[in-house]
mmCIF file of C-alpha atoms and ligand atoms in Angstrom:
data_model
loop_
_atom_site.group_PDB
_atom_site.id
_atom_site.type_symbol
_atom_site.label_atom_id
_atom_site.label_comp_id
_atom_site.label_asym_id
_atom_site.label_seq_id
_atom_site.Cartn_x
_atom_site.Cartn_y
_atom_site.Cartn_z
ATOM 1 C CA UNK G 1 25.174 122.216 67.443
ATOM 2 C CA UNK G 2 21.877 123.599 67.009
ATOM 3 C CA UNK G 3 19.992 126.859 67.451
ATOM 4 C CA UNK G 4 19.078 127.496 70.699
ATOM 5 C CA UNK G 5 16.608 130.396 72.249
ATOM 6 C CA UNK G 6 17.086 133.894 73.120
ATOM 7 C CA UNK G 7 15.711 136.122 75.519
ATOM 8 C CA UNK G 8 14.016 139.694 74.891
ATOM 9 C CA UNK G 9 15.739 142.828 76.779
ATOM 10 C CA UNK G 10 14.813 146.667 76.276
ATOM 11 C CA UNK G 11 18.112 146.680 74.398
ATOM 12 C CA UNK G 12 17.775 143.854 72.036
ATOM 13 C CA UNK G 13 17.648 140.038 71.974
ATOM 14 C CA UNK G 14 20.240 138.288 73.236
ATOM 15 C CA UNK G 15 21.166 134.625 73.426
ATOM 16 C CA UNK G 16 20.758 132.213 76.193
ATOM 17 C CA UNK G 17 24.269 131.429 77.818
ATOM 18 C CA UNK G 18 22.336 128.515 79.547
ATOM 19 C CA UNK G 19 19.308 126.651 78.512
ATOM 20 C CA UNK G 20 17.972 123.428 79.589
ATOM 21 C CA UNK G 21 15.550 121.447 76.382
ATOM 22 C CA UNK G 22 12.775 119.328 76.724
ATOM 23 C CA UNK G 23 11.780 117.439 79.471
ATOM 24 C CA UNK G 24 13.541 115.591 82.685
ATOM 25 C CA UNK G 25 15.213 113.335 79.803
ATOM 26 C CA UNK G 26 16.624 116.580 77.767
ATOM 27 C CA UNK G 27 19.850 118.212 77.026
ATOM 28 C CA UNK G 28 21.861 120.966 78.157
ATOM 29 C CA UNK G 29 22.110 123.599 76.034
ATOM 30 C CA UNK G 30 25.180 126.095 76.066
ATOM 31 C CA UNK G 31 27.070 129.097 74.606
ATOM 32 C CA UNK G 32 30.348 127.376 73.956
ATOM 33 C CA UNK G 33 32.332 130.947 75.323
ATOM 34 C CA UNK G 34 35.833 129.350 74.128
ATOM 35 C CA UNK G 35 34.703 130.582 70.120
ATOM 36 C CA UNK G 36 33.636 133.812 71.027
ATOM 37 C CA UNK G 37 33.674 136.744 69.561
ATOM 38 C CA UNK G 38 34.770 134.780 66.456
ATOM 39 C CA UNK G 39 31.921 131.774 66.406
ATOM 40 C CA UNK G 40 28.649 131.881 68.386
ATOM 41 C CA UNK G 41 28.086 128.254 68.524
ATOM 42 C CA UNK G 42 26.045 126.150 71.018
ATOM 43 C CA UNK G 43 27.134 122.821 72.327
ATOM 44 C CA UNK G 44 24.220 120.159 73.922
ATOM 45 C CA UNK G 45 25.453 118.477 76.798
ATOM 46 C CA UNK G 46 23.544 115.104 77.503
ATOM 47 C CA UNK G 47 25.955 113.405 80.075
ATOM 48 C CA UNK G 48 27.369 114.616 83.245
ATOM 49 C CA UNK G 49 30.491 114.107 82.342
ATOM 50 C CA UNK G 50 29.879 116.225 79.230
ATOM 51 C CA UNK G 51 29.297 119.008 81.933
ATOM 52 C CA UNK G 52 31.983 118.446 83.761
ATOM 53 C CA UNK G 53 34.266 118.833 80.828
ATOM 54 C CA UNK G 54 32.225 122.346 79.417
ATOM 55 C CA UNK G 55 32.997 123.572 82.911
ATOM 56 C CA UNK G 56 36.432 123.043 83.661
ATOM 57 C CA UNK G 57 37.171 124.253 80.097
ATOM 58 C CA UNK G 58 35.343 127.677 80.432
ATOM 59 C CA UNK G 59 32.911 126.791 77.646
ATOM 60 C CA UNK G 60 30.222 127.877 80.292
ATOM 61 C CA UNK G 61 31.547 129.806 82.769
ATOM 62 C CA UNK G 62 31.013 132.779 85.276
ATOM 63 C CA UNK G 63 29.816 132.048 88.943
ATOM 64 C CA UNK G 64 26.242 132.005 88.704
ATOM 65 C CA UNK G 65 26.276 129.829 85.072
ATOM 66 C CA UNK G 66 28.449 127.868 86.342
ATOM 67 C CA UNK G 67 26.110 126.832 89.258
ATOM 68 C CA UNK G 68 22.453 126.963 86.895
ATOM 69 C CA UNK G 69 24.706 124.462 84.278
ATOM 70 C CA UNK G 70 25.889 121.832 87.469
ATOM 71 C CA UNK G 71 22.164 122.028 88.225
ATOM 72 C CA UNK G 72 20.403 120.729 85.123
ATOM 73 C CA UNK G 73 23.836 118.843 84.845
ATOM 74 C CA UNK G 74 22.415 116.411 87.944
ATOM 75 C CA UNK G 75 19.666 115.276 85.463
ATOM 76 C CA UNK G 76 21.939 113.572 82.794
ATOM 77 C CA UNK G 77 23.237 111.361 85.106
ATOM 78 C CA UNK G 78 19.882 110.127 84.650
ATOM 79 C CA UNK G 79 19.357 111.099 80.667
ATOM 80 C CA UNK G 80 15.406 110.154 81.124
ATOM 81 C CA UNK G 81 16.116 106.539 82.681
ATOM 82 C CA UNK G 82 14.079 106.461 85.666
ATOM 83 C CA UNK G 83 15.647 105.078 88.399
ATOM 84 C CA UNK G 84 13.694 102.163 89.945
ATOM 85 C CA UNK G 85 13.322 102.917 93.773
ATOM 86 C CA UNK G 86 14.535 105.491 96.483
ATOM 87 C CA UNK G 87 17.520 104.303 97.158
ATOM 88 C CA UNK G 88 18.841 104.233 93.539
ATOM 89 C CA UNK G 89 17.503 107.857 92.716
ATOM 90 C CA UNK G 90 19.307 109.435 95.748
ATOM 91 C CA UNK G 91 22.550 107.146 95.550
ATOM 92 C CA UNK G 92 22.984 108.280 91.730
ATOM 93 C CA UNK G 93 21.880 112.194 92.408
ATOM 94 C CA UNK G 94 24.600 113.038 95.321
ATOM 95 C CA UNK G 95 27.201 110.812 92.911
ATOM 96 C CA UNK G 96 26.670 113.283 90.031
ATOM 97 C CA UNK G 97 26.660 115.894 92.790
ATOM 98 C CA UNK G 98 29.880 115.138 93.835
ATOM 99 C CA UNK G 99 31.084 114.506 90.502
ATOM 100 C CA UNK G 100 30.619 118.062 89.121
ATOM 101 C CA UNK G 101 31.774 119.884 92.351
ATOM 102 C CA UNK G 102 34.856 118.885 91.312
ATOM 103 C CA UNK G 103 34.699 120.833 88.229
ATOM 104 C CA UNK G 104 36.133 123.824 89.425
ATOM 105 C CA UNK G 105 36.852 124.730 93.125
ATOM 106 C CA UNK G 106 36.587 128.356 93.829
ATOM 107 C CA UNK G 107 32.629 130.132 92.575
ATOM 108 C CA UNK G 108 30.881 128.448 95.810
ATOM 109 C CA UNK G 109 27.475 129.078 93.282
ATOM 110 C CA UNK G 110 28.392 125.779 91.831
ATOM 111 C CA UNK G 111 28.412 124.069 95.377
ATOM 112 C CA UNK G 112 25.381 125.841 96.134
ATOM 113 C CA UNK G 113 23.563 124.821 93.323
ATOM 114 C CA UNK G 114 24.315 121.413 93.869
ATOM 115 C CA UNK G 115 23.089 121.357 97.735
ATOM 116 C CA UNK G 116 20.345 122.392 96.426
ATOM 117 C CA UNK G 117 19.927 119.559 94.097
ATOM 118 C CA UNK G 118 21.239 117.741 96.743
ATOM 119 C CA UNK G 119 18.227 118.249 99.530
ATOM 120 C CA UNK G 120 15.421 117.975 96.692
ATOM 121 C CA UNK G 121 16.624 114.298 96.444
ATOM 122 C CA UNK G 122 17.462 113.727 100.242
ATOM 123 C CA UNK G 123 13.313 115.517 100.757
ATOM 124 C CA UNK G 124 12.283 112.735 97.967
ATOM 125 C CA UNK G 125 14.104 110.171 98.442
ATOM 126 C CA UNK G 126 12.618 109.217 102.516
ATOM 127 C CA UNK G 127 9.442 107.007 102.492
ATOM 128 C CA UNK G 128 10.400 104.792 100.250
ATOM 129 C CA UNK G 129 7.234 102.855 99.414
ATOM 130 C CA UNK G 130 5.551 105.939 97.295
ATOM 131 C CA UNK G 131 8.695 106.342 95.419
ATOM 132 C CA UNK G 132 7.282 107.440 91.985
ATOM 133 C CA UNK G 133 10.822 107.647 89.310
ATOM 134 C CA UNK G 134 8.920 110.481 87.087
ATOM 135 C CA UNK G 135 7.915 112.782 89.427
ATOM 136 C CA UNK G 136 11.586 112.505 91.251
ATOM 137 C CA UNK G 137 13.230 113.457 88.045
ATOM 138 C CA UNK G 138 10.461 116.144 87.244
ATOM 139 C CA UNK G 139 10.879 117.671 90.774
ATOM 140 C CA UNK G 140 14.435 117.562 89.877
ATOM 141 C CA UNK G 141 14.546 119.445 87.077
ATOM 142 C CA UNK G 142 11.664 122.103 88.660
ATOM 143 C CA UNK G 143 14.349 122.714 90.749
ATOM 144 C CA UNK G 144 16.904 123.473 88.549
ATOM 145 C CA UNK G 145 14.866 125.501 86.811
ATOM 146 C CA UNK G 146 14.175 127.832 90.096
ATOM 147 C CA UNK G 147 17.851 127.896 90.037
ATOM 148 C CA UNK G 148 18.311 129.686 87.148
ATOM 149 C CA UNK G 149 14.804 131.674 87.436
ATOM 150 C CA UNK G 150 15.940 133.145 90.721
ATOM 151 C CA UNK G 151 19.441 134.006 89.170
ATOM 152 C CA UNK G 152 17.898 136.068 86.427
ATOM 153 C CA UNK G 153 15.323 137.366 89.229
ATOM 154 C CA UNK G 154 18.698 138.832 90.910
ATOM 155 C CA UNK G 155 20.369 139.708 88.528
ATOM 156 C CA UNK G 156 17.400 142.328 87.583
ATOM 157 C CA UNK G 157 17.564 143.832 90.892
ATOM 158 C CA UNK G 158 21.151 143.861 91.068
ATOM 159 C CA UNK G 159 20.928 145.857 87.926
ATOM 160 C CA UNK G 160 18.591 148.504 89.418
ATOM 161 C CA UNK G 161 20.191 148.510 92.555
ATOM 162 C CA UNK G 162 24.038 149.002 90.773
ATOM 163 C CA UNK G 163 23.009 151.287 88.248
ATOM 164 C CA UNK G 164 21.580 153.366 90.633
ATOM 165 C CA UNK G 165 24.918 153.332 92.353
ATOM 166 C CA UNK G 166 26.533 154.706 88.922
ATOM 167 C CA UNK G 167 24.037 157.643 88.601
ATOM 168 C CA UNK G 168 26.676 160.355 88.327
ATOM 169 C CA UNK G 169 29.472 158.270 86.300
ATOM 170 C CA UNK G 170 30.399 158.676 82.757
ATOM 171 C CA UNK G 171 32.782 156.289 82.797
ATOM 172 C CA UNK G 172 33.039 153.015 84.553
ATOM 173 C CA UNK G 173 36.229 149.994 84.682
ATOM 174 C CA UNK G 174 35.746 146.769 84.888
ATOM 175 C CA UNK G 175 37.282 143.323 84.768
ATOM 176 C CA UNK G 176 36.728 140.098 83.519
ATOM 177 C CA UNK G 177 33.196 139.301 81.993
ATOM 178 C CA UNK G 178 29.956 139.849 84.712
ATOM 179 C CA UNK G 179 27.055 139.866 82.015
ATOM 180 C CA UNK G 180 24.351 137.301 80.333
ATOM 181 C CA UNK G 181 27.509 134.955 79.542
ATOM 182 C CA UNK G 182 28.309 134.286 82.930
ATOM 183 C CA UNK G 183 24.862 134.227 84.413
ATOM 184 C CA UNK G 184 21.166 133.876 83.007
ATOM 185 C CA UNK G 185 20.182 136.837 81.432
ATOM 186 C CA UNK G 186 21.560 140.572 82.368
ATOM 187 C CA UNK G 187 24.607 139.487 84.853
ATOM 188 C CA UNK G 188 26.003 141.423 87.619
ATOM 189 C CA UNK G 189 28.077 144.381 87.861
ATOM 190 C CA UNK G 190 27.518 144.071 83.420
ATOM 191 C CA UNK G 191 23.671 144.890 84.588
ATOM 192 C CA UNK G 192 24.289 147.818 86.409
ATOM 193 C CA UNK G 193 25.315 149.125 82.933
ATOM 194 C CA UNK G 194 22.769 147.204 81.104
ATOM 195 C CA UNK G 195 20.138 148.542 83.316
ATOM 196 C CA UNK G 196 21.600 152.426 83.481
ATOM 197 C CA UNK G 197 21.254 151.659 79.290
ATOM 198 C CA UNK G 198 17.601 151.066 79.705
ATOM 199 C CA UNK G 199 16.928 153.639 81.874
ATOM 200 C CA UNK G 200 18.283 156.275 79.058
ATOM 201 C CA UNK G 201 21.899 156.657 81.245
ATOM 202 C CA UNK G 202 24.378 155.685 78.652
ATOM 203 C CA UNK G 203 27.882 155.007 80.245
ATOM 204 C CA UNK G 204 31.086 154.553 78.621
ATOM 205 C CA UNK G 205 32.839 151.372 79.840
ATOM 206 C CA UNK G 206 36.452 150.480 80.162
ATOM 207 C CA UNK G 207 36.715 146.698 79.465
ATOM 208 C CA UNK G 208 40.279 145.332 80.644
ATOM 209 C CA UNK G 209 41.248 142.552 78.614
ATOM 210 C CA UNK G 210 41.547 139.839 81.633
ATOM 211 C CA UNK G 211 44.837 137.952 80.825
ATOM 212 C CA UNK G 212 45.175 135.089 80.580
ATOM 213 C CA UNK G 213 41.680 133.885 78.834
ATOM 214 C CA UNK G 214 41.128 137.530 78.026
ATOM 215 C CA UNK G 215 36.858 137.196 79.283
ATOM 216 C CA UNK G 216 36.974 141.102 79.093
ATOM 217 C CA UNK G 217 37.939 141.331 75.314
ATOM 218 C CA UNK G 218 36.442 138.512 73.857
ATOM 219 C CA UNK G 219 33.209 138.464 75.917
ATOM 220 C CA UNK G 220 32.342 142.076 77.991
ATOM 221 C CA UNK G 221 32.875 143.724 74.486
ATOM 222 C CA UNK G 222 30.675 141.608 72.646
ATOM 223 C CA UNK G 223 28.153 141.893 74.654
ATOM 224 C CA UNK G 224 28.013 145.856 75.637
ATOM 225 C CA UNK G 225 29.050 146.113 71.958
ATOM 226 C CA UNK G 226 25.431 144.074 71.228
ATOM 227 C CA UNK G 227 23.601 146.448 73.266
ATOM 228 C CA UNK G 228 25.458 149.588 71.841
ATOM 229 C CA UNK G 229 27.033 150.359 75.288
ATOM 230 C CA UNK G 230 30.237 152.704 74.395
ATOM 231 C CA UNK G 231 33.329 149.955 75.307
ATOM 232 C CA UNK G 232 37.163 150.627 75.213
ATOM 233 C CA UNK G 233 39.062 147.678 75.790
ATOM 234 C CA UNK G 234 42.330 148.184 77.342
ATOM 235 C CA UNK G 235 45.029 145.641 78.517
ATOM 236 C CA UNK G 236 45.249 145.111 82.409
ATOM 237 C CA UNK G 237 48.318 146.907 82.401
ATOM 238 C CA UNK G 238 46.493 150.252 81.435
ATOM 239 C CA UNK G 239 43.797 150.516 84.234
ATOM 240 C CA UNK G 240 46.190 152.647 86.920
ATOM 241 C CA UNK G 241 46.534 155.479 83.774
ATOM 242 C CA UNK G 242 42.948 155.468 83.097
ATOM 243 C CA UNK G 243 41.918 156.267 86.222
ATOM 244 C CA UNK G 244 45.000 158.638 86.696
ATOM 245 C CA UNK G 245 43.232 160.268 83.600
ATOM 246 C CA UNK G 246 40.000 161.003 85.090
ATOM 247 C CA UNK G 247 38.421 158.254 82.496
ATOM 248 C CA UNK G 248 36.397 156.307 85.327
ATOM 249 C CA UNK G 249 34.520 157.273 88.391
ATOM 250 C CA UNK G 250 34.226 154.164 89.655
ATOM 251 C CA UNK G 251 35.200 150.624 89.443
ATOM 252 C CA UNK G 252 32.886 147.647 89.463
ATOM 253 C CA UNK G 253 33.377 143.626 89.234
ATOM 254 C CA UNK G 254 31.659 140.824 90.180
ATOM 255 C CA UNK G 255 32.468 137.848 92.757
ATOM 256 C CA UNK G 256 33.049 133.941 92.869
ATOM 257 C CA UNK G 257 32.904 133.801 96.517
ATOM 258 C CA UNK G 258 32.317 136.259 99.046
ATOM 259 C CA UNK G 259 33.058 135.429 102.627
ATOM 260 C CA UNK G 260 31.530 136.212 105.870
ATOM 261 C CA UNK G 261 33.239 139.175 106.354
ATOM 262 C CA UNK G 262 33.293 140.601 103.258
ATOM 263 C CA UNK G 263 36.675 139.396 101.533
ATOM 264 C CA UNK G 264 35.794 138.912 97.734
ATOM 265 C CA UNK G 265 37.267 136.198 95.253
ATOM 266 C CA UNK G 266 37.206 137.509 91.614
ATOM 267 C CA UNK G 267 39.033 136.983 88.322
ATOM 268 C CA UNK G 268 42.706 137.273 89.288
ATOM 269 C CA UNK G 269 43.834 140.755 88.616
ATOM 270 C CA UNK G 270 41.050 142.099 90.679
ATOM 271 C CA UNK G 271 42.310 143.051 94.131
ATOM 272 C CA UNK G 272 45.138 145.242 91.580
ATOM 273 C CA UNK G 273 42.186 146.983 90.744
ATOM 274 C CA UNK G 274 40.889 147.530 93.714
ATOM 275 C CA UNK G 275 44.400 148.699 95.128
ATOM 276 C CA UNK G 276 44.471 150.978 92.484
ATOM 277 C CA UNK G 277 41.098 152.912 93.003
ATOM 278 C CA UNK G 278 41.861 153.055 96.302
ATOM 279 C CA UNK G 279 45.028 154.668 95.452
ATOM 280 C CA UNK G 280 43.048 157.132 92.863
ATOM 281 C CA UNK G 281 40.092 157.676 95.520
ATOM 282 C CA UNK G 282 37.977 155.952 93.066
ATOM 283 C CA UNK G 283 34.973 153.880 94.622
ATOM 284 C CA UNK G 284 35.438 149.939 94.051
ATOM 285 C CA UNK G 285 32.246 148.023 93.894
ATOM 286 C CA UNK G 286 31.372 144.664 93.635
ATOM 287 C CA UNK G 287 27.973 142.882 92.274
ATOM 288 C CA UNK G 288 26.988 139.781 93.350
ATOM 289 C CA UNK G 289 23.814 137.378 93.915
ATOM 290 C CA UNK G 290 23.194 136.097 97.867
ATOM 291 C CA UNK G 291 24.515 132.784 95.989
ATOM 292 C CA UNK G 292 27.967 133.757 95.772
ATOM 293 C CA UNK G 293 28.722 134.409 99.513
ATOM 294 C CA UNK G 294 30.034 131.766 102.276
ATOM 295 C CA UNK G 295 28.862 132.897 105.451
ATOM 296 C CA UNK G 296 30.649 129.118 106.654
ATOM 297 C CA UNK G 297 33.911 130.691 106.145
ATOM 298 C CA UNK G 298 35.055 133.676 108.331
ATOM 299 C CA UNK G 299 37.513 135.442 105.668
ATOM 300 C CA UNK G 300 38.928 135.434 102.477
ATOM 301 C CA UNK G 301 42.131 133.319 103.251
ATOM 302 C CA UNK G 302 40.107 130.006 103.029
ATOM 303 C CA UNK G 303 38.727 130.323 99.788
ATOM 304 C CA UNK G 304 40.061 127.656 97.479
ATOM 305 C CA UNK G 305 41.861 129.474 94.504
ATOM 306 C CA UNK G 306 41.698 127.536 91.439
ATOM 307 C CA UNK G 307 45.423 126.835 89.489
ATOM 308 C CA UNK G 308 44.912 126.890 86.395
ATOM 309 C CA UNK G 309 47.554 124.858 82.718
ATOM 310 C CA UNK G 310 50.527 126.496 82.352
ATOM 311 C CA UNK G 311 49.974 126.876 78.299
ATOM 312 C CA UNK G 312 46.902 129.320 79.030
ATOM 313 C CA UNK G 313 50.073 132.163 79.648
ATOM 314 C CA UNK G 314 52.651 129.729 77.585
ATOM 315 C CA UNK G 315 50.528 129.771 74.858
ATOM 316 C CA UNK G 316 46.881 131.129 75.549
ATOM 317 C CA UNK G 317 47.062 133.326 72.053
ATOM 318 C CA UNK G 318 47.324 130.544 69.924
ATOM 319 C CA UNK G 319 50.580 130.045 69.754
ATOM 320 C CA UNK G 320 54.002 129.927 72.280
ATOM 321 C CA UNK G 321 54.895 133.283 73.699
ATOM 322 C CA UNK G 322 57.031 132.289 76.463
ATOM 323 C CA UNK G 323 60.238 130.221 76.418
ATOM 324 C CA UNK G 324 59.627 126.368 76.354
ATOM 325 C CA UNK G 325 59.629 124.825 80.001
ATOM 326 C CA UNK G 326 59.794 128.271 81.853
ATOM 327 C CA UNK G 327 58.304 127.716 85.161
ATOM 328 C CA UNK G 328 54.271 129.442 85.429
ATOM 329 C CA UNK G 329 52.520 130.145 87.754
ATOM 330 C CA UNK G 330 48.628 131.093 87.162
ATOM 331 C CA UNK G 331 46.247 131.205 90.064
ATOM 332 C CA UNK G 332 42.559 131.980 88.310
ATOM 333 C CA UNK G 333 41.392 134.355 90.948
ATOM 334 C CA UNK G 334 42.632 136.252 93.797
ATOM 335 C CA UNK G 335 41.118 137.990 97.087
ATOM 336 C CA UNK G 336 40.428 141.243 97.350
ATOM 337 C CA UNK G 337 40.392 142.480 101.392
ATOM 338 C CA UNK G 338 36.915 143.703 102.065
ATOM 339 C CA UNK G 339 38.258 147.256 103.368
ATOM 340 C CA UNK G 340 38.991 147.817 100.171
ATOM 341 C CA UNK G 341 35.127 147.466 98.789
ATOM 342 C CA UNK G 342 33.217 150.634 99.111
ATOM 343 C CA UNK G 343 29.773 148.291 98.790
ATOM 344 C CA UNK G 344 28.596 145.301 97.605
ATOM 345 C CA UNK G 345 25.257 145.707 95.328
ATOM 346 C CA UNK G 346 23.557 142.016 95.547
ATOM 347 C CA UNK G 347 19.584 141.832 94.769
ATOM 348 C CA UNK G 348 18.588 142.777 98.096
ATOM 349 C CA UNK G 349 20.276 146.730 97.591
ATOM 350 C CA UNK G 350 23.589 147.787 98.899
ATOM 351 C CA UNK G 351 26.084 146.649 102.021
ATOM 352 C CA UNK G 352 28.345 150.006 102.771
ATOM 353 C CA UNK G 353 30.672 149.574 104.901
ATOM 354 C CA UNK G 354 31.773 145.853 104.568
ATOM 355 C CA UNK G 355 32.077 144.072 107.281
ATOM 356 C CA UNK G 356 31.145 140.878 108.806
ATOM 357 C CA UNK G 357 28.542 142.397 110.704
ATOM 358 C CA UNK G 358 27.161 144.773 107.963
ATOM 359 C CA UNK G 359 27.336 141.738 105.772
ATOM 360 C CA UNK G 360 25.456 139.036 108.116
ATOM 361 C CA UNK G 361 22.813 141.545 108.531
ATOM 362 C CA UNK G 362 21.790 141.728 105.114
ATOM 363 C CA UNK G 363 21.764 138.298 104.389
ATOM 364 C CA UNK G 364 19.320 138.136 107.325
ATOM 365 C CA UNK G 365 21.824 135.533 108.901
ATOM 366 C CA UNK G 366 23.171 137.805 112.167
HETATM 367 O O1 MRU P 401 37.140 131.990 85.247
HETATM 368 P P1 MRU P 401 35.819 132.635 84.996
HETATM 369 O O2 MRU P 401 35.708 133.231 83.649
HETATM 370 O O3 MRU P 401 34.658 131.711 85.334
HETATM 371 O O4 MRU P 401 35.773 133.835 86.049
HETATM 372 C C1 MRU P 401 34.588 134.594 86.142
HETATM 373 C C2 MRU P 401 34.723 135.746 87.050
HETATM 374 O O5 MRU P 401 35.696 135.927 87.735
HETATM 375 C C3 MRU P 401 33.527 136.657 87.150
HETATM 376 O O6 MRU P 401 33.941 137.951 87.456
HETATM 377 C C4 MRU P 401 32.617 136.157 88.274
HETATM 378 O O7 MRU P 401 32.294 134.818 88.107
HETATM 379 C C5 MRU P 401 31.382 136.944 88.372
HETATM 380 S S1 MRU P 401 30.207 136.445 87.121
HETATM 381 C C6 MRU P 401 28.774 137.289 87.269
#
């Protein structure tokens, strides 16, 4: 544990969830998310397997970090040892590759981090008699870097584009945690109300707690409460009587994979949510990056949905709160049908309606 760097915003400074030190032969750096709001401690990764382990364990977590991490991740299978020719360099990158996709199965921005990484080596790795070991670890890690440039480059113009969105709300729900944690700098649907903040538009959130880890009270209030954002955490349980109060205008989340047509995986409890604006005639939105769709899968039925221990409900407050051996079950995410979205905000503005058409088009893939 050391100190790590922070990052300037109109609001404040804020700490890096995810930052790579030193050279090709460095460490990973990261926000170990488990101690918050009680500790902020950072935790260097220098293996892959080290990575692995801070990503199936939600020290770094949150589609987009989770994809930037597996990305600098590639380079400690390495830890500064060049390899010696072609073949070794690409045999040992795609390993690693394939190592941390197994991480965690359902935010497709790790597995499209990692193809990424992935082609850099394949591009590098042909004509083998020029093979240079530095400059394949350097382009390496340039590339991880552009990874987790372009994510806070998006997550800027998500902000503008979502907060524009929000223009004539006072209050706003949301769910799970969306913000600098769980991406590189001002987050998703958490920049929408980061950015409205700058802009001198103040909403109030509603933070739901997000059983079972609880993201949304240990991490979305910490971080509007950093950047003096009015937050009222409520449990999960609460949301249907907050909007039956008039407390929200609108609803907004972010996404671990969106599909072709629009179906959106998010923190399980979210397609409740989006039932119950619906319900309440409450627009749902959701923010994402262009990395977190899957135009190679039609709709949301085959996204892989991540089962998560039994002792995160058994016993996720510390201690046992559930009979011994009672039988769990705790899917991490669900799918929320894309006719209940009124638009996804990614970088490139909004997609109203959502469909697999309206969807295609914007990502220029039609
Ligand atoms: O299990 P987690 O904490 O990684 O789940 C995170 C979420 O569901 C977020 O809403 C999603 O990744 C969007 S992050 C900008």
């Amino acid at each position: 544990m050391s100190a790590s760097g922070t990052t300037e915003t109109a609001s404040g400074t804020i700490p890096l969830s995810v930052e790579w030190i030193g050279d090709f032969g460095g460490a990973l750096r990261l926000i170990d998310q488990t101690l918050l709001p009680l500790e902020l401690q950072f935790v260097d990764c220098r293996s892959t397997e080290q990575v692995w382990v801070a990503i199936e364990r939600l020290k770094v977590r949150g589609a987009p970090a989770i994809g930037i991490a597996a990305a600098y991740g590639v380079l400690l299978e390495f830890a500064g040892e060049l390899p010696e020719n072609a073949d070794e360099f690409l045999e040992r990158t795609l390993r690693a590759c394939d190592y941390l996709a197994g991480s965690r199965p359902t935010a497709v921005n790790l597995f499209w981090a990692l193809k990424r990484m992935q082609s850099v080596a394949r591009a590098l790795a042909t004509g083998d008699s020029d093979f240079d070991g530095t400059l394949a670890l350097e382009k390496l890690l340039q590339e991880a870097r552009a990874i987790h440039d372009e994510d806070r480059a998006m997550c800027r113009a998500i902000g503008m584009h979502g907060s524009a969105l929000l223009s004539g709300c006072t209050g706003v729900l949301t769910h799970c945690n969306t913000g600098g944690l769980a991406t590189s700098e001002y987050g998703t649907a958490l920049s929408a109300f980061f950015t409205s903040q700058d802009l001198g538009h103040t909403l109030h959130i509603y933070a739901d707690e997000t059983r079972p880890l609880l993201q949304g009270a240990r991490l979305t209030t910490w971080e509007l409460m950093q950047r003096k954002i009015p937050v009222t955490l409520i449990c999960d349980s609460m949301a249907a009587q907050v909007m039956r109060e008039g407390k929200v205008q609108a609803v907004m989340v972010g996404a671990d994979r969106i599909a072709a047509n629009g179906d959106t995986a998010n923190k399980i409890g979210t397609y409740m949510l989006a039932v119950l604006a619906r319900h309440h005639n409450i627009p749902f939105y959701v923010a994402a990056p262009s990395s977190t769709f899957d135009v190679s899968i039609a709709d949301g039925s085959r996204i892989p949905i991540e089962q998560r221990a039994d002792y995160e409900i058994t016993e996720g407050l510390g201690r046992r709160t559930a009979p011994a051996n009672v039988t769990v079950y705790n899917p991490a995410f669900d799918v929320t049908p894309a006719e209940l979205v009124t638009a996804i905000v990614t970088e490139r503005g909004l997609i109203s309606p959502v469909n697999k058409q309206t969807v295609l088009e914007h990502l220029g893939v039609a």
